[in-house]
Amino acid sequence: MSPLAETAGLLADRTRAAFCQALLDGRAWTAGELARHAGVRPSTASEQLSRLIEGGLLSEERQGRHRYVRLAGPEAAVLIETLAAFAPDAASPRNLRQSVQLSAEARARTCYDHLAGQLGVALADAMISRSLVVDDSGLAVTPTGRTWLANALGYEPPASSRRPLVRSCLDWTERRPHLAGALGAALCATALERQWVRRVGSGRAVKVTPLGSQMLRELLGVKV
């Protein structure tokens, strides 16, 4: 079996796919938490997590008796988010709580370590329209964009890094790209640290604060 087929096979199982989508929040989860999330027995969760770890999609950390797992890195997150964008539209929410959660995530959420949803796509559009990022033969940060990163976010790209400075990530709710890579991560981290956005509950959804609405309008012309 080819490596591509092996990776595709890992995500063909509903339980393993549910684990990977839950881990898009960027946190480390225990096997028990993921088992409850997917509605499977702990023994089943342990077996499926081992397969995902062996396949390179997840990494694990052990602290005492606890086993924590997280996505192996940003490349794994982009793969899962992109595949989700090609999936058929999800069924209607089963209850009010699920409806509220899905609506909040569609407006603004984290995708691993960058911003997604309507907010993430709006930020991508704004950075391209202001020539901070260009989309000629692939995304690239312009000299103006590098200056903006330093002045607005206090972020200086490292001289050498295996992670691209910017890359496109197809948004599964908007079906349009938002920004990933080091730039996307820096923007998300800054927004959280400066309280431009705050997390909603324990999921992936985030909400723009009044301060964030003001700053995003001033810095990028984004109206939230």
XYZ file of C-alpha atoms in Angstrom:
224
model
C 0.000 0.000 0.000
C 1.293 3.463 -0.899
C 1.984 6.050 1.856
C -0.850 8.201 0.475
C -3.302 5.313 0.679
C -2.144 4.511 4.213
C -2.723 8.097 5.375
C -6.108 8.237 3.661
C -7.020 4.965 5.352
C -6.270 6.435 8.761
C -8.888 9.140 8.245
C -11.444 6.817 6.640
C -12.567 5.600 10.064
C -15.272 7.737 11.750
C -13.726 7.482 15.212
C -10.237 8.415 14.076
C -11.632 11.275 11.983
C -13.599 12.563 14.997
C -10.427 12.506 17.098
C -8.477 14.499 14.505
C -11.198 17.099 14.084
C -11.444 17.585 17.849
C -7.674 18.078 18.042
C -7.872 20.955 15.570
C -8.378 23.166 18.634
C -4.596 22.917 19.141
C -4.849 21.494 22.663
C -3.531 18.213 24.009
C -6.355 15.808 24.931
C -6.305 12.678 27.041
C -7.470 9.387 25.580
C -10.432 9.419 27.987
C -11.547 12.882 26.856
C -11.413 11.834 23.215
C -13.272 8.600 23.978
C -16.124 10.580 25.569
C -16.105 13.066 22.702
C -16.450 10.326 20.080
C -18.771 8.156 22.168
C -16.530 5.079 22.147
C -15.051 2.828 24.831
C -11.634 3.762 26.284
C -10.101 0.563 24.902
C -11.338 1.471 21.409
C -9.979 4.999 21.745
C -6.579 3.726 22.860
C -6.337 1.363 19.895
C -7.342 4.004 17.356
C -5.052 6.641 18.850
C -2.113 4.251 18.598
C -2.799 3.852 14.884
C -2.908 7.626 14.367
C 0.360 8.039 16.264
C 2.061 5.279 14.299
C 0.776 6.889 11.084
C 2.375 10.220 11.971
C -0.808 12.280 12.284
C -0.666 12.554 16.079
C 2.071 12.839 18.670
C 1.822 11.800 22.310
C 3.151 13.021 25.628
C 3.043 11.118 28.889
C 2.810 12.770 32.297
C 2.619 10.228 35.067
C -0.309 7.931 34.379
C -1.838 10.280 31.834
C -1.380 10.002 28.097
C -1.904 13.191 26.123
C -2.183 13.378 22.352
C -2.158 16.290 19.947
C -1.844 16.813 16.221
C 1.675 16.097 15.005
C 2.054 19.630 13.654
C 0.596 22.357 11.431
C 0.904 20.177 8.319
C -1.430 17.606 9.867
C -3.883 20.371 10.809
C -3.942 21.787 7.266
C -4.537 18.297 5.855
C -7.513 17.637 8.132
C -9.085 21.085 7.684
C -8.729 20.813 3.893
C -10.304 17.366 3.802
C -13.173 18.632 5.947
C -13.826 21.377 3.379
C -14.350 18.728 0.693
C -16.745 16.684 2.819
C -20.497 16.845 2.142
C -22.409 19.416 4.156
C -23.010 18.210 7.695
C -26.459 17.159 8.804
C -28.641 19.675 10.607
C -27.770 20.248 14.290
C -29.501 17.797 16.607
C -30.273 20.360 19.328
C -30.034 24.028 20.253
C -26.659 23.647 21.958
C -25.097 22.078 18.882
C -26.691 24.725 16.664
C -25.202 27.532 18.772
C -21.781 25.875 18.768
C -21.704 25.369 14.990
C -22.873 28.922 14.391
C -20.155 30.309 16.682
C -17.458 28.201 15.009
C -18.601 29.338 11.568
C -18.219 32.979 12.621
C -14.774 32.665 14.186
C -12.687 29.757 15.459
C -9.167 28.485 15.721
C -7.830 26.009 13.211
C -4.904 24.477 15.109
C -2.913 27.690 15.783
C -4.465 30.163 13.330
C -7.837 31.870 12.880
C -10.570 30.433 10.699
C -14.248 30.841 9.883
C -15.709 34.100 8.590
C -13.156 36.040 10.636
C -10.177 34.108 9.278
C -11.312 34.499 5.668
C -11.966 38.240 6.185
C -8.454 38.686 7.576
C -6.971 36.850 4.592
C -8.936 39.009 2.147
C -7.858 42.178 3.951
C -4.165 41.273 3.950
C -4.262 40.451 0.245
C -6.213 43.608 -0.672
C -3.665 45.719 1.219
C -0.759 43.950 -0.529
C 0.613 42.615 2.737
C 0.287 39.183 1.160
C 0.229 38.433 -2.566
C -1.312 35.439 -4.271
C 0.535 35.194 -7.571
C 2.024 31.717 -7.906
C 1.264 30.794 -4.316
C 0.969 32.985 -1.239
C 3.917 35.152 -0.217
C 4.444 37.941 2.297
C 5.537 41.199 0.672
C 8.203 43.554 2.080
C 5.309 45.800 3.145
C 3.783 42.809 4.883
C 6.984 42.059 6.782
C 7.104 45.658 7.982
C 3.449 45.403 9.040
C 4.142 42.228 10.978
C 6.970 43.923 12.869
C 5.074 47.136 13.606
C 1.550 45.816 14.227
C 2.300 42.463 15.824
C 5.904 42.792 16.968
C 6.710 39.640 14.984
C 10.030 39.112 13.245
C 10.140 35.995 11.041
C 13.057 33.727 12.011
C 16.022 33.689 9.661
C 15.550 29.984 8.988
C 12.515 27.873 9.693
C 11.025 24.698 8.264
C 7.577 26.218 8.565
C 6.491 28.479 5.677
C 5.881 32.105 6.571
C 2.412 31.956 5.040
C 0.316 29.292 3.422
C -3.280 28.832 2.369
C -5.661 26.630 4.363
C -9.053 25.875 2.834
C -11.745 26.805 5.343
C -14.273 23.992 5.813
C -17.211 26.284 6.593
C -16.506 29.149 4.178
C -15.037 26.949 1.416
C -12.493 29.723 0.846
C -8.916 30.018 2.123
C -7.748 31.547 5.356
C -4.095 32.134 6.282
C -1.961 29.523 7.983
C 1.797 29.259 8.394
C 3.917 31.325 10.763
C 2.016 34.510 9.864
C -1.345 32.957 10.666
C 0.005 31.607 13.947
C 1.475 34.988 14.919
C -1.783 36.778 14.162
C -3.813 34.285 16.200
C -1.396 34.336 19.139
C -1.357 38.133 19.183
C -5.150 38.331 18.999
C -5.484 36.019 21.994
C -2.700 37.620 24.045
C -3.951 41.162 23.472
C -7.565 40.052 24.027
C -8.733 41.008 20.563
C -10.507 37.659 20.622
C -11.409 35.355 23.482
C -12.234 31.678 23.530
C -15.848 30.632 23.886
C -16.108 27.701 26.286
C -13.693 24.829 25.785
C -14.194 24.398 22.031
C -12.610 26.004 18.992
C -14.943 29.003 18.765
C -13.616 32.473 19.551
C -15.417 35.794 19.857
C -14.085 39.197 18.820
C -14.021 41.625 21.745
C -14.895 45.339 21.440
C -11.155 46.078 21.625
C -10.500 43.529 18.910
C -13.192 45.003 16.691
C -11.528 48.400 17.010
C -7.984 47.117 16.412
C -8.850 44.910 13.430
C -10.660 47.844 11.846
C -7.695 50.159 12.436
C -4.989 47.699 11.380
C -6.669 45.930 8.470
C -9.963 47.657 7.767
C -11.865 44.532 8.827
C -15.344 45.296 10.155
C -16.544 42.689 12.623
